[in-house]
mmCIF file of N, CA, C and O in Angstrom:
data_model
loop_
_atom_site.group_PDB
_atom_site.id
_atom_site.type_symbol
_atom_site.label_atom_id
_atom_site.label_comp_id
_atom_site.label_asym_id
_atom_site.label_seq_id
_atom_site.Cartn_x
_atom_site.Cartn_y
_atom_site.Cartn_z
ATOM 1 N N GLU A 3 35.424 23.604 7.888
ATOM 2 C CA GLU A 3 33.523 23.766 8.045
ATOM 3 C C GLU A 3 32.861 22.353 7.825
ATOM 4 O O GLU A 3 33.559 21.508 7.121
ATOM 5 N N GLN A 4 32.158 22.181 8.550
ATOM 6 C CA GLN A 4 31.503 21.129 8.783
ATOM 7 C C GLN A 4 30.387 21.314 7.948
ATOM 8 O O GLN A 4 29.468 22.288 7.927
ATOM 9 N N GLU A 5 29.990 20.053 7.229
ATOM 10 C CA GLU A 5 28.749 19.932 6.556
ATOM 11 C C GLU A 5 27.198 19.439 7.346
ATOM 12 O O GLU A 5 27.940 19.196 8.222
ATOM 13 N N LYS A 6 26.703 20.401 6.695
ATOM 14 C CA LYS A 6 25.797 19.762 7.694
ATOM 15 C C LYS A 6 25.133 18.543 7.153
ATOM 16 O O LYS A 6 25.116 18.394 5.631
ATOM 17 N N GLU A 7 24.458 17.706 7.900
ATOM 18 C CA GLU A 7 23.836 16.576 7.415
ATOM 19 C C GLU A 7 22.558 16.446 6.938
ATOM 20 O O GLU A 7 21.655 17.616 7.895
ATOM 21 N N LYS A 8 22.291 16.119 5.963
ATOM 22 C CA LYS A 8 20.975 16.525 5.289
ATOM 23 C C LYS A 8 20.470 15.814 5.954
ATOM 24 O O LYS A 8 20.182 14.077 6.262
ATOM 25 N N GLN A 9 18.949 16.056 6.679
ATOM 26 C CA GLN A 9 18.087 15.214 7.297
ATOM 27 C C GLN A 9 17.521 14.080 6.512
ATOM 28 O O GLN A 9 16.437 15.034 5.389
ATOM 29 N N LYS A 10 17.264 12.315 6.008
ATOM 30 C CA LYS A 10 16.718 12.106 5.241
ATOM 31 C C LYS A 10 15.518 11.466 5.760
ATOM 32 O O LYS A 10 15.689 10.768 7.019
ATOM 33 N N VAL A 11 14.476 12.564 4.795
ATOM 34 C CA VAL A 11 13.310 11.586 5.530
ATOM 35 C C VAL A 11 13.140 10.474 5.127
ATOM 36 O O VAL A 11 13.191 9.837 3.736
ATOM 37 N N GLU A 12 12.550 9.217 5.667
ATOM 38 C CA GLU A 12 12.224 7.942 4.905
ATOM 39 C C GLU A 12 10.679 7.884 5.194
ATOM 40 O O GLU A 12 9.980 8.468 6.357
ATOM 41 N N TYR A 13 9.800 6.582 4.188
ATOM 42 C CA TYR A 13 8.839 6.852 4.270
ATOM 43 C C TYR A 13 8.629 5.284 4.781
ATOM 44 O O TYR A 13 9.027 4.437 4.332
ATOM 45 N N LEU A 14 6.965 5.440 4.899
ATOM 46 C CA LEU A 14 6.523 4.153 4.343
ATOM 47 C C LEU A 14 5.175 3.859 3.398
ATOM 48 O O LEU A 14 5.009 4.836 3.423
ATOM 49 N N TYR A 15 5.466 3.016 2.584
ATOM 50 C CA TYR A 15 4.058 3.022 2.128
ATOM 51 C C TYR A 15 3.269 2.004 1.955
ATOM 52 O O TYR A 15 3.473 1.114 2.711
ATOM 53 N N ASP A 16 1.622 2.178 2.130
ATOM 54 C CA ASP A 16 1.019 1.247 2.147
ATOM 55 C C ASP A 16 -0.016 1.066 0.832
ATOM 56 O O ASP A 16 0.379 2.232 0.255
ATOM 57 N N ILE A 17 -0.513 0.264 0.419
ATOM 58 C CA ILE A 17 -1.605 0.053 -0.725
ATOM 59 C C ILE A 17 -2.575 -0.076 -0.333
ATOM 60 O O ILE A 17 -3.627 -0.961 0.899
ATOM 61 N N ARG A 18 -3.941 0.838 -0.824
ATOM 62 C CA ARG A 18 -5.195 0.840 -0.326
ATOM 63 C C ARG A 18 -6.149 0.565 -1.113
ATOM 64 O O ARG A 18 -5.999 1.106 -2.355
ATOM 65 N N ILE A 19 -7.011 -0.494 -1.694
ATOM 66 C CA ILE A 19 -7.979 -1.214 -2.357
ATOM 67 C C ILE A 19 -9.160 -0.948 -2.335
ATOM 68 O O ILE A 19 -9.844 -0.994 -1.250
ATOM 69 N N TYR A 20 -10.084 0.033 -2.727
ATOM 70 C CA TYR A 20 -11.020 -0.002 -3.061
ATOM 71 C C TYR A 20 -11.635 -1.045 -3.977
ATOM 72 O O TYR A 20 -11.720 -0.553 -5.541
ATOM 73 N N PRO A 21 -12.485 -2.381 -3.329
ATOM 74 C CA PRO A 21 -12.548 -2.827 -4.663
ATOM 75 C C PRO A 21 -14.228 -2.162 -5.003
ATOM 76 O O PRO A 21 -14.971 -1.706 -4.535
ATOM 77 N N GLU A 22 -14.282 -2.928 -6.414
ATOM 78 C CA GLU A 22 -15.892 -2.164 -6.795
ATOM 79 C C GLU A 22 -16.795 -2.872 -5.884
ATOM 80 O O GLU A 22 -16.783 -4.640 -5.783
ATOM 81 N N GLY A 23 -18.444 -3.154 -5.938
ATOM 82 C CA GLY A 23 -19.386 -3.209 -5.461
ATOM 83 C C GLY A 23 -18.619 -3.527 -3.580
ATOM 84 O O GLY A 23 -19.984 -4.234 -2.945
ATOM 85 N N GLY A 24 -17.774 -3.245 -3.241
ATOM 86 C CA GLY A 24 -17.377 -3.337 -1.628
ATOM 87 C C GLY A 24 -16.404 -4.643 -0.980
ATOM 88 O O GLY A 24 -16.097 -4.633 0.130
ATOM 89 N N GLU A 25 -16.428 -5.605 -2.516
ATOM 90 C CA GLU A 25 -16.138 -6.889 -2.103
ATOM 91 C C GLU A 25 -15.210 -7.516 -2.034
ATOM 92 O O GLU A 25 -15.243 -7.079 -4.218
ATOM 93 N N MET A 26 -13.916 -7.700 -2.042
ATOM 94 C CA MET A 26 -12.810 -8.572 -2.745
ATOM 95 C C MET A 26 -12.998 -9.734 -3.855
ATOM 96 O O MET A 26 -13.172 -10.717 -2.956
ATOM 97 N N ASP A 27 -12.841 -9.915 -4.551
ATOM 98 C CA ASP A 27 -12.776 -10.654 -5.343
ATOM 99 C C ASP A 27 -11.880 -12.218 -4.833
ATOM 100 O O ASP A 27 -10.953 -11.355 -4.485
ATOM 101 N N PRO A 28 -11.536 -12.993 -4.170
ATOM 102 C CA PRO A 28 -11.272 -14.274 -3.844
ATOM 103 C C PRO A 28 -10.236 -14.516 -4.095
ATOM 104 O O PRO A 28 -8.816 -14.818 -3.891
ATOM 105 N N VAL A 29 -10.009 -14.760 -5.535
ATOM 106 C CA VAL A 29 -9.429 -15.057 -6.379
ATOM 107 C C VAL A 29 -8.267 -14.206 -6.178
ATOM 108 O O VAL A 29 -6.220 -14.404 -6.152
ATOM 109 N N ILE A 30 -8.481 -12.774 -6.418
ATOM 110 C CA ILE A 30 -7.558 -11.410 -6.562
ATOM 111 C C ILE A 30 -6.921 -11.163 -5.060
ATOM 112 O O ILE A 30 -5.767 -11.273 -5.143
ATOM 113 N N LEU A 31 -7.727 -11.603 -3.637
ATOM 114 C CA LEU A 31 -7.207 -11.537 -2.531
ATOM 115 C C LEU A 31 -6.159 -12.476 -1.959
ATOM 116 O O LEU A 31 -5.060 -12.405 -1.702
ATOM 117 N N GLU A 32 -6.514 -14.151 -2.660
ATOM 118 C CA GLU A 32 -5.265 -14.914 -2.788
ATOM 119 C C GLU A 32 -3.892 -14.730 -3.453
ATOM 120 O O GLU A 32 -3.281 -14.862 -3.129
ATOM 121 N N GLY A 33 -4.267 -13.916 -4.826
ATOM 122 C CA GLY A 33 -2.873 -12.986 -5.293
ATOM 123 C C GLY A 33 -2.219 -12.212 -4.259
ATOM 124 O O GLY A 33 -1.347 -12.488 -4.237
ATOM 125 N N ILE A 34 -2.854 -11.534 -4.125
ATOM 126 C CA ILE A 34 -2.011 -10.435 -2.238
ATOM 127 C C ILE A 34 -1.462 -11.502 -1.810
ATOM 128 O O ILE A 34 -0.781 -10.800 -1.529
ATOM 129 N N VAL A 35 -2.304 -11.541 -0.872
ATOM 130 C CA VAL A 35 -2.300 -12.561 0.136
ATOM 131 C C VAL A 35 -0.081 -13.568 -0.163
ATOM 132 O O VAL A 35 0.737 -13.266 0.282
ATOM 133 N N GLN A 36 -0.615 -14.173 -1.219
ATOM 134 C CA GLN A 36 0.833 -14.621 -1.926
ATOM 135 C C GLN A 36 2.314 -13.773 -2.406
ATOM 136 O O GLN A 36 3.518 -13.767 -2.158
ATOM 137 N N GLN A 37 1.703 -12.560 -3.039
ATOM 138 C CA GLN A 37 2.857 -11.083 -3.754
ATOM 139 C C GLN A 37 3.038 -10.731 -2.421
ATOM 140 O O GLN A 37 3.766 -10.094 -2.211
ATOM 141 N N ALA A 38 1.955 -10.504 -1.309
ATOM 142 C CA ALA A 38 2.293 -9.507 -0.180
ATOM 143 C C ALA A 38 2.838 -10.138 1.137
ATOM 144 O O ALA A 38 2.650 -9.950 1.724
ATOM 145 N N SER A 39 3.460 -11.744 1.086
ATOM 146 C CA SER A 39 4.413 -12.631 2.295
ATOM 147 C C SER A 39 4.676 -11.688 3.123
ATOM 148 O O SER A 39 5.416 -11.353 3.122
ATOM 149 N N GLY A 40 3.950 -11.985 4.460
ATOM 150 C CA GLY A 40 5.042 -10.919 5.791
ATOM 151 C C GLY A 40 4.152 -10.083 5.918
ATOM 152 O O GLY A 40 4.250 -9.122 6.799
ATOM 153 N N LYS A 41 3.721 -9.258 5.255
ATOM 154 C CA LYS A 41 2.404 -7.625 5.665
ATOM 155 C C LYS A 41 1.340 -8.027 5.550
ATOM 156 O O LYS A 41 0.690 -8.885 5.535
ATOM 157 N N ASP A 42 0.709 -6.496 6.628
ATOM 158 C CA ASP A 42 -0.896 -6.927 6.990
ATOM 159 C C ASP A 42 -1.574 -6.800 5.763
ATOM 160 O O ASP A 42 -0.997 -6.122 5.037
ATOM 161 N N ILE A 43 -2.677 -7.689 5.843
ATOM 162 C CA ILE A 43 -3.402 -7.136 5.208
ATOM 163 C C ILE A 43 -5.081 -6.514 6.094
ATOM 164 O O ILE A 43 -5.067 -7.479 6.521
ATOM 165 N N ALA A 44 -5.266 -5.538 5.623
ATOM 166 C CA ALA A 44 -6.535 -5.555 6.462
ATOM 167 C C ALA A 44 -7.509 -4.782 5.905
ATOM 168 O O ALA A 44 -7.308 -4.536 4.993
ATOM 169 N N ARG A 45 -9.149 -5.906 5.843
ATOM 170 C CA ARG A 45 -10.355 -5.015 5.463
ATOM 171 C C ARG A 45 -10.990 -4.070 6.999
ATOM 172 O O ARG A 45 -11.363 -3.954 7.939
ATOM 173 N N THR A 46 -11.238 -2.674 6.133
ATOM 174 C CA THR A 46 -11.549 -1.387 6.823
ATOM 175 C C THR A 46 -12.787 -0.969 6.024
ATOM 176 O O THR A 46 -13.158 -1.359 5.008
ATOM 177 N N GLU A 47 -13.277 0.469 6.564
ATOM 178 C CA GLU A 47 -13.996 1.064 5.925
ATOM 179 C C GLU A 47 -13.722 2.779 6.270
ATOM 180 O O GLU A 47 -13.314 2.804 7.028
ATOM 181 N N ASP A 48 -13.888 3.437 4.748
ATOM 182 C CA ASP A 48 -14.100 4.860 5.372
ATOM 183 C C ASP A 48 -15.034 5.384 5.887
ATOM 184 O O ASP A 48 -15.899 4.929 6.560
ATOM 185 N N GLU A 49 -14.539 6.786 6.217
ATOM 186 C CA GLU A 49 -15.817 7.723 6.927
ATOM 187 C C GLU A 49 -17.231 7.385 6.032
ATOM 188 O O GLU A 49 -18.301 7.570 6.938
ATOM 189 N N LYS A 50 -17.142 6.599 5.140
ATOM 190 C CA LYS A 50 -17.993 6.929 4.293
ATOM 191 C C LYS A 50 -19.340 5.777 4.287
ATOM 192 O O LYS A 50 -20.183 5.223 3.723
ATOM 193 N N GLY A 51 -18.210 4.455 4.881
ATOM 194 C CA GLY A 51 -18.720 3.246 5.004
ATOM 195 C C GLY A 51 -18.200 2.536 3.935
ATOM 196 O O GLY A 51 -18.583 1.168 3.757
ATOM 197 N N VAL A 52 -17.769 3.194 3.018
ATOM 198 C CA VAL A 52 -16.793 2.350 1.822
ATOM 199 C C VAL A 52 -15.833 0.895 2.144
ATOM 200 O O VAL A 52 -15.394 1.234 2.861
ATOM 201 N N SER A 53 -15.990 -0.104 1.749
ATOM 202 C CA SER A 53 -14.558 -1.286 2.045
ATOM 203 C C SER A 53 -13.392 -0.863 1.538
ATOM 204 O O SER A 53 -13.398 -0.180 0.544
ATOM 205 N N ILE A 54 -12.597 -0.928 2.350
ATOM 206 C CA ILE A 54 -10.890 -0.905 1.815
ATOM 207 C C ILE A 54 -10.368 -1.385 1.909
ATOM 208 O O ILE A 54 -10.287 -2.166 3.328
ATOM 209 N N TYR A 55 -9.361 -2.198 1.717
ATOM 210 C CA TYR A 55 -8.128 -2.909 2.136
ATOM 211 C C TYR A 55 -7.383 -2.161 1.743
ATOM 212 O O TYR A 55 -6.738 -1.616 1.003
ATOM 213 N N VAL A 56 -6.210 -2.762 3.286
ATOM 214 C CA VAL A 56 -4.820 -1.566 3.377
ATOM 215 C C VAL A 56 -3.623 -2.781 3.551
ATOM 216 O O VAL A 56 -4.167 -3.836 4.064
ATOM 217 N N VAL A 57 -2.933 -2.512 2.780
ATOM 218 C CA VAL A 57 -2.019 -4.012 2.585
ATOM 219 C C VAL A 57 -0.615 -3.079 2.854
ATOM 220 O O VAL A 57 -0.100 -2.191 2.178
ATOM 221 N N GLY A 58 0.363 -3.516 3.651
ATOM 222 C CA GLY A 58 1.700 -2.890 3.989
ATOM 223 C C GLY A 58 2.243 -3.454 5.373
ATOM 224 O O GLY A 58 1.671 -3.654 6.345
ATOM 225 N N PRO A 59 3.009 -2.458 6.203
ATOM 226 C CA PRO A 59 3.711 -1.177 5.481
ATOM 227 C C PRO A 59 4.773 -2.194 4.468
ATOM 228 O O PRO A 59 5.684 -2.703 5.085
ATOM 229 N N TYR A 60 5.477 -0.984 3.518
ATOM 230 C CA TYR A 60 6.937 -1.610 3.003
ATOM 231 C C TYR A 60 7.332 -0.631 2.846
ATOM 232 O O TYR A 60 6.847 0.965 3.187
ATOM 233 N N SER A 61 8.799 -0.799 2.875
ATOM 234 C CA SER A 61 9.626 0.237 3.268
ATOM 235 C C SER A 61 10.426 0.856 1.642
ATOM 236 O O SER A 61 10.607 2.321 1.841
ATOM 237 N N GLU A 62 10.038 0.098 1.042
ATOM 238 C CA GLU A 62 9.991 0.480 -0.392
ATOM 239 C C GLU A 62 9.534 0.754 -1.332
ATOM 240 O O GLU A 62 8.665 -0.168 -1.688
ATOM 241 N N GLU A 63 9.463 1.952 -2.379
ATOM 242 C CA GLU A 63 8.909 1.798 -3.003
ATOM 243 C C GLU A 63 8.304 1.346 -3.975
ATOM 244 O O GLU A 63 6.714 1.006 -4.433
ATOM 245 N N THR A 64 9.819 1.073 -4.459
ATOM 246 C CA THR A 64 9.350 0.245 -5.858
ATOM 247 C C THR A 64 8.615 -1.207 -5.237
ATOM 248 O O THR A 64 7.572 -2.054 -6.269
ATOM 249 N N LYS A 65 8.627 -1.638 -4.260
ATOM 250 C CA LYS A 65 8.329 -3.127 -4.199
ATOM 251 C C LYS A 65 6.626 -2.501 -3.395
ATOM 252 O O LYS A 65 5.880 -3.468 -4.086
ATOM 253 N N ALA A 66 5.972 -1.573 -3.023
ATOM 254 C CA ALA A 66 4.555 -1.102 -3.047
ATOM 255 C C ALA A 66 4.200 -1.354 -4.139
ATOM 256 O O ALA A 66 2.799 -1.555 -4.282
ATOM 257 N N GLN A 67 4.598 -0.429 -5.290
ATOM 258 C CA GLN A 67 4.112 -0.064 -7.001
ATOM 259 C C GLN A 67 4.266 -1.038 -6.997
ATOM 260 O O GLN A 67 3.000 -1.366 -8.175
ATOM 261 N N SER A 68 5.022 -2.617 -7.129
ATOM 262 C CA SER A 68 5.193 -3.642 -8.028
ATOM 263 C C SER A 68 3.535 -4.410 -7.583
ATOM 264 O O SER A 68 2.678 -4.509 -8.440
ATOM 265 N N LEU A 69 3.042 -4.730 -6.336
ATOM 266 C CA LEU A 69 2.239 -4.647 -5.704
ATOM 267 C C LEU A 69 0.948 -4.289 -6.037
ATOM 268 O O LEU A 69 -0.486 -4.954 -6.945
ATOM 269 N N ALA A 70 1.060 -2.655 -6.162
ATOM 270 C CA ALA A 70 -0.027 -1.922 -6.453
ATOM 271 C C ALA A 70 -0.723 -2.032 -7.829
ATOM 272 O O ALA A 70 -1.682 -2.658 -8.576
ATOM 273 N N ASP A 71 0.705 -2.142 -8.789
ATOM 274 C CA ASP A 71 0.447 -2.540 -10.156
ATOM 275 C C ASP A 71 -0.386 -4.127 -10.741
ATOM 276 O O ASP A 71 -1.445 -4.289 -11.696
ATOM 277 N N PHE A 72 0.242 -5.352 -9.755
ATOM 278 C CA PHE A 72 -0.409 -5.734 -9.928
ATOM 279 C C PHE A 72 -1.879 -6.296 -9.078
ATOM 280 O O PHE A 72 -2.573 -6.852 -10.657
ATOM 281 N N ILE A 73 -2.408 -5.628 -8.503
ATOM 282 C CA ILE A 73 -3.741 -5.386 -8.365
ATOM 283 C C ILE A 73 -4.606 -5.095 -9.506
ATOM 284 O O ILE A 73 -5.399 -5.251 -9.613
ATOM 285 N N LYS A 74 -4.092 -3.887 -9.754
ATOM 286 C CA LYS A 74 -4.836 -3.271 -11.222
ATOM 287 C C LYS A 74 -4.835 -3.779 -12.155
ATOM 288 O O LYS A 74 -6.064 -4.147 -12.869
ATOM 289 N N ALA A 75 -3.327 -4.673 -12.832
ATOM 290 C CA ALA A 75 -3.893 -5.338 -13.534
ATOM 291 C C ALA A 75 -4.698 -6.533 -13.345
ATOM 292 O O ALA A 75 -5.227 -7.277 -14.568
ATOM 293 N N MET A 76 -4.885 -7.005 -12.259
ATOM 294 C CA MET A 76 -5.832 -8.247 -12.116
ATOM 295 C C MET A 76 -7.060 -7.703 -11.899
ATOM 296 O O MET A 76 -9.108 -8.111 -12.041
ATOM 297 N N GLY A 77 -7.730 -6.052 -12.272
ATOM 298 C CA GLY A 77 -8.375 -6.046 -11.929
ATOM 299 C C GLY A 77 -9.384 -5.649 -10.887
ATOM 300 O O GLY A 77 -10.733 -6.413 -10.412
ATOM 301 N N GLY A 78 -8.935 -5.405 -9.567
ATOM 302 C CA GLY A 78 -9.235 -5.085 -8.121
ATOM 303 C C GLY A 78 -9.566 -4.200 -7.850
ATOM 304 O O GLY A 78 -10.049 -4.179 -6.381
ATOM 305 N N GLY A 79 -10.040 -3.082 -8.539
ATOM 306 C CA GLY A 79 -10.996 -1.799 -8.437
ATOM 307 C C GLY A 79 -9.644 -0.777 -8.075
ATOM 308 O O GLY A 79 -8.831 -0.858 -8.727
ATOM 309 N N LYS A 80 -10.622 0.252 -7.312
ATOM 310 C CA LYS A 80 -9.321 1.580 -7.632
ATOM 311 C C LYS A 80 -7.988 1.138 -6.313
ATOM 312 O O LYS A 80 -8.544 0.127 -5.450
ATOM 313 N N VAL A 81 -7.232 1.305 -7.229
ATOM 314 C CA VAL A 81 -5.441 1.279 -6.041
ATOM 315 C C VAL A 81 -4.907 2.558 -5.615
ATOM 316 O O VAL A 81 -4.678 3.053 -6.846
ATOM 317 N N VAL A 82 -4.573 2.729 -4.311
ATOM 318 C CA VAL A 82 -4.177 3.850 -4.404
ATOM 319 C C VAL A 82 -2.819 4.088 -3.662
ATOM 320 O O VAL A 82 -2.827 2.563 -2.396
ATOM 321 N N LEU A 83 -1.606 4.205 -3.369
ATOM 322 C CA LEU A 83 -0.353 4.227 -3.147
ATOM 323 C C LEU A 83 -0.369 5.250 -2.507
ATOM 324 O O LEU A 83 0.173 6.326 -2.643
ATOM 325 N N ARG A 84 -0.298 5.155 -0.531
ATOM 326 C CA ARG A 84 -0.128 5.617 -0.233
ATOM 327 C C ARG A 84 1.718 6.046 0.316
ATOM 328 O O ARG A 84 2.261 4.855 0.978
ATOM 329 N N LYS A 85 1.814 7.012 1.388
ATOM 330 C CA LYS A 85 3.282 7.180 1.422
ATOM 331 C C LYS A 85 2.965 7.914 2.811
ATOM 332 O O LYS A 85 2.322 9.027 2.532
ATOM 333 N N THR A 86 3.718 7.544 3.768
ATOM 334 C CA THR A 86 3.751 8.125 5.045
ATOM 335 C C THR A 86 4.781 8.343 5.768
ATOM 336 O O THR A 86 5.614 7.238 5.761
ATOM 337 N N PRO A 87 5.714 9.872 6.547
ATOM 338 C CA PRO A 87 6.757 9.473 7.023
ATOM 339 C C PRO A 87 7.217 8.133 7.910
ATOM 340 O O PRO A 87 5.646 8.299 8.559
ATOM 341 N N LYS A 88 8.109 8.440 8.218
ATOM 342 C CA LYS A 88 8.311 7.174 9.552
ATOM 343 C C LYS A 88 8.025 7.716 10.529
ATOM 344 O O LYS A 88 8.757 8.228 10.796
#
């Protein structure tokens, strides 16, 4: 009897940053650039016109979480780790 292979769902992770006042502190942004080497960093707006910075994608949740923790520790504003299927 053959075992059915379990479909392992793989995810990508990105970090959404909602800086207080809508503008990212340049020092924090520089830290993100250093910590997120090789990742995309984009500034966009949500449906309410609020500035959001998005960093990623990451294939490993631990690496994304590490950056999210770094941003929180720096006082970068509200930080959300988002998980989406690949």
